[in-house]
Amino acid sequence: MDVFDANSLVIEHAKALRAENSRMRELAWAYVEQSRVLARQLAAIRNQSGRALPKMGDGHLTEIERALDNLDRW
């Protein structure tokens, strides 16, 4: 294998990595959007019930909600 063949392999590998990176970003944003929808649904359920839903365990639900509220910083 000469230098040009090696260079071609590196370029092809870089293209594959770029495509994988794009796919992973799209997947991550889909999860972000799904989390936002779920957070809105949770808020709607809490508003309809007229009382707060119980917290999971030692307050993890509150931590999750706080994290979802800060997703716009991404």
PDB file of C-alpha atoms in Angstrom:
ATOM      1  CA  MET A   1       0.000   0.000   0.000  1.00  0.00           C
ATOM      2  CA  ASP A   2       1.429   3.330  -0.987  1.00  0.00           C
ATOM      3  CA  VAL A   3       0.856   6.736   0.562  1.00  0.00           C
ATOM      4  CA  PHE A   4      -2.031   7.550  -1.762  1.00  0.00           C
ATOM      5  CA  ASP A   5      -3.881   4.349  -0.888  1.00  0.00           C
ATOM      6  CA  ALA A   6      -3.371   4.999   2.810  1.00  0.00           C
ATOM      7  CA  ASN A   7      -4.582   8.570   2.378  1.00  0.00           C
ATOM      8  CA  SER A   8      -7.698   7.346   0.557  1.00  0.00           C
ATOM      9  CA  LEU A   9      -8.462   4.946   3.396  1.00  0.00           C
ATOM     10  CA  VAL A  10      -8.088   7.714   5.961  1.00  0.00           C
ATOM     11  CA  ILE A  11     -10.409   9.965   3.956  1.00  0.00           C
ATOM     12  CA  GLU A  12     -13.046   7.235   3.668  1.00  0.00           C
ATOM     13  CA  HIS A  13     -12.789   6.560   7.386  1.00  0.00           C
ATOM     14  CA  ALA A  14     -13.207  10.276   8.135  1.00  0.00           C
ATOM     15  CA  LYS A  15     -16.306  10.421   5.917  1.00  0.00           C
ATOM     16  CA  ALA A  16     -17.796   7.430   7.721  1.00  0.00           C
ATOM     17  CA  LEU A  17     -17.098   9.030  11.103  1.00  0.00           C
ATOM     18  CA  ARG A  18     -18.703  12.286   9.985  1.00  0.00           C
ATOM     19  CA  ALA A  19     -21.830  10.442   8.840  1.00  0.00           C
ATOM     20  CA  GLU A  20     -21.994   8.539  12.135  1.00  0.00           C
ATOM     21  CA  ASN A  21     -21.548  11.792  14.061  1.00  0.00           C
ATOM     22  CA  SER A  22     -24.451  13.370  12.167  1.00  0.00           C
ATOM     23  CA  ARG A  23     -26.640  10.348  12.825  1.00  0.00           C
ATOM     24  CA  MET A  24     -25.819  10.422  16.540  1.00  0.00           C
ATOM     25  CA  ARG A  25     -26.576  14.156  16.760  1.00  0.00           C
ATOM     26  CA  GLU A  26     -29.952  13.619  15.120  1.00  0.00           C
ATOM     27  CA  LEU A  27     -30.693  10.791  17.522  1.00  0.00           C
ATOM     28  CA  ALA A  28     -29.653  12.919  20.506  1.00  0.00           C
ATOM     29  CA  TRP A  29     -31.941  15.762  19.423  1.00  0.00           C
ATOM     30  CA  ALA A  30     -34.793  13.292  18.974  1.00  0.00           C
ATOM     31  CA  TYR A  31     -34.276  12.211  22.593  1.00  0.00           C
ATOM     32  CA  VAL A  32     -34.203  15.853  23.701  1.00  0.00           C
ATOM     33  CA  GLU A  33     -37.483  16.542  21.911  1.00  0.00           C
ATOM     34  CA  GLN A  34     -39.030  13.390  23.351  1.00  0.00           C
ATOM     35  CA  SER A  35     -37.936  14.467  26.841  1.00  0.00           C
ATOM     36  CA  ARG A  36     -39.513  17.886  26.343  1.00  0.00           C
ATOM     37  CA  VAL A  37     -42.796  16.312  25.277  1.00  0.00           C
ATOM     38  CA  LEU A  38     -42.757  14.015  28.300  1.00  0.00           C
ATOM     39  CA  ALA A  39     -41.995  16.939  30.613  1.00  0.00           C
ATOM     40  CA  ARG A  40     -44.941  18.894  29.178  1.00  0.00           C
ATOM     41  CA  GLN A  41     -47.192  15.869  29.612  1.00  0.00           C
ATOM     42  CA  LEU A  42     -46.065  15.506  33.212  1.00  0.00           C
ATOM     43  CA  ALA A  43     -46.769  19.178  33.864  1.00  0.00           C
ATOM     44  CA  ALA A  44     -50.233  18.836  32.321  1.00  0.00           C
ATOM     45  CA  ILE A  45     -51.010  15.798  34.471  1.00  0.00           C
ATOM     46  CA  ARG A  46     -49.892  17.620  37.592  1.00  0.00           C
ATOM     47  CA  ASN A  47     -51.995  20.663  36.689  1.00  0.00           C
ATOM     48  CA  GLN A  48     -55.079  18.521  36.034  1.00  0.00           C
ATOM     49  CA  SER A  49     -54.802  16.575  39.251  1.00  0.00           C
ATOM     50  CA  GLY A  50     -54.783  19.701  41.386  1.00  0.00           C
ATOM     51  CA  ARG A  51     -52.069  18.236  43.579  1.00  0.00           C
ATOM     52  CA  ALA A  52     -48.455  17.324  43.132  1.00  0.00           C
ATOM     53  CA  LEU A  53     -47.619  13.783  42.172  1.00  0.00           C
ATOM     54  CA  PRO A  54     -45.424  11.931  44.635  1.00  0.00           C
ATOM     55  CA  LYS A  55     -41.706  12.155  44.053  1.00  0.00           C
ATOM     56  CA  MET A  56     -39.728   9.146  43.011  1.00  0.00           C
ATOM     57  CA  GLY A  57     -37.358   7.860  45.662  1.00  0.00           C
ATOM     58  CA  ASP A  58     -35.298  10.665  47.117  1.00  0.00           C
ATOM     59  CA  GLY A  59     -36.344  13.430  44.752  1.00  0.00           C
ATOM     60  CA  HIS A  60     -34.948  12.140  41.461  1.00  0.00           C
ATOM     61  CA  LEU A  61     -38.065  13.256  39.620  1.00  0.00           C
ATOM     62  CA  THR A  62     -37.414  16.845  40.649  1.00  0.00           C
ATOM     63  CA  GLU A  63     -33.827  16.562  39.426  1.00  0.00           C
ATOM     64  CA  ILE A  64     -35.016  15.175  36.105  1.00  0.00           C
ATOM     65  CA  GLU A  65     -37.525  17.994  35.707  1.00  0.00           C
ATOM     66  CA  ARG A  66     -34.854  20.580  36.502  1.00  0.00           C
ATOM     67  CA  ALA A  67     -32.557  19.053  33.891  1.00  0.00           C
ATOM     68  CA  LEU A  68     -35.332  19.083  31.298  1.00  0.00           C
ATOM     69  CA  ASP A  69     -36.056  22.741  32.048  1.00  0.00           C
ATOM     70  CA  ASN A  70     -32.421  23.533  31.208  1.00  0.00           C
ATOM     71  CA  LEU A  71     -32.344  21.738  27.848  1.00  0.00           C
ATOM     72  CA  ASP A  72     -32.582  25.043  25.985  1.00  0.00           C
ATOM     73  CA  ARG A  73     -28.988  25.756  27.006  1.00  0.00           C
ATOM     74  CA  TRP A  74     -27.806  22.948  24.694  1.00  0.00           C
TER      75      TRP A  74
END
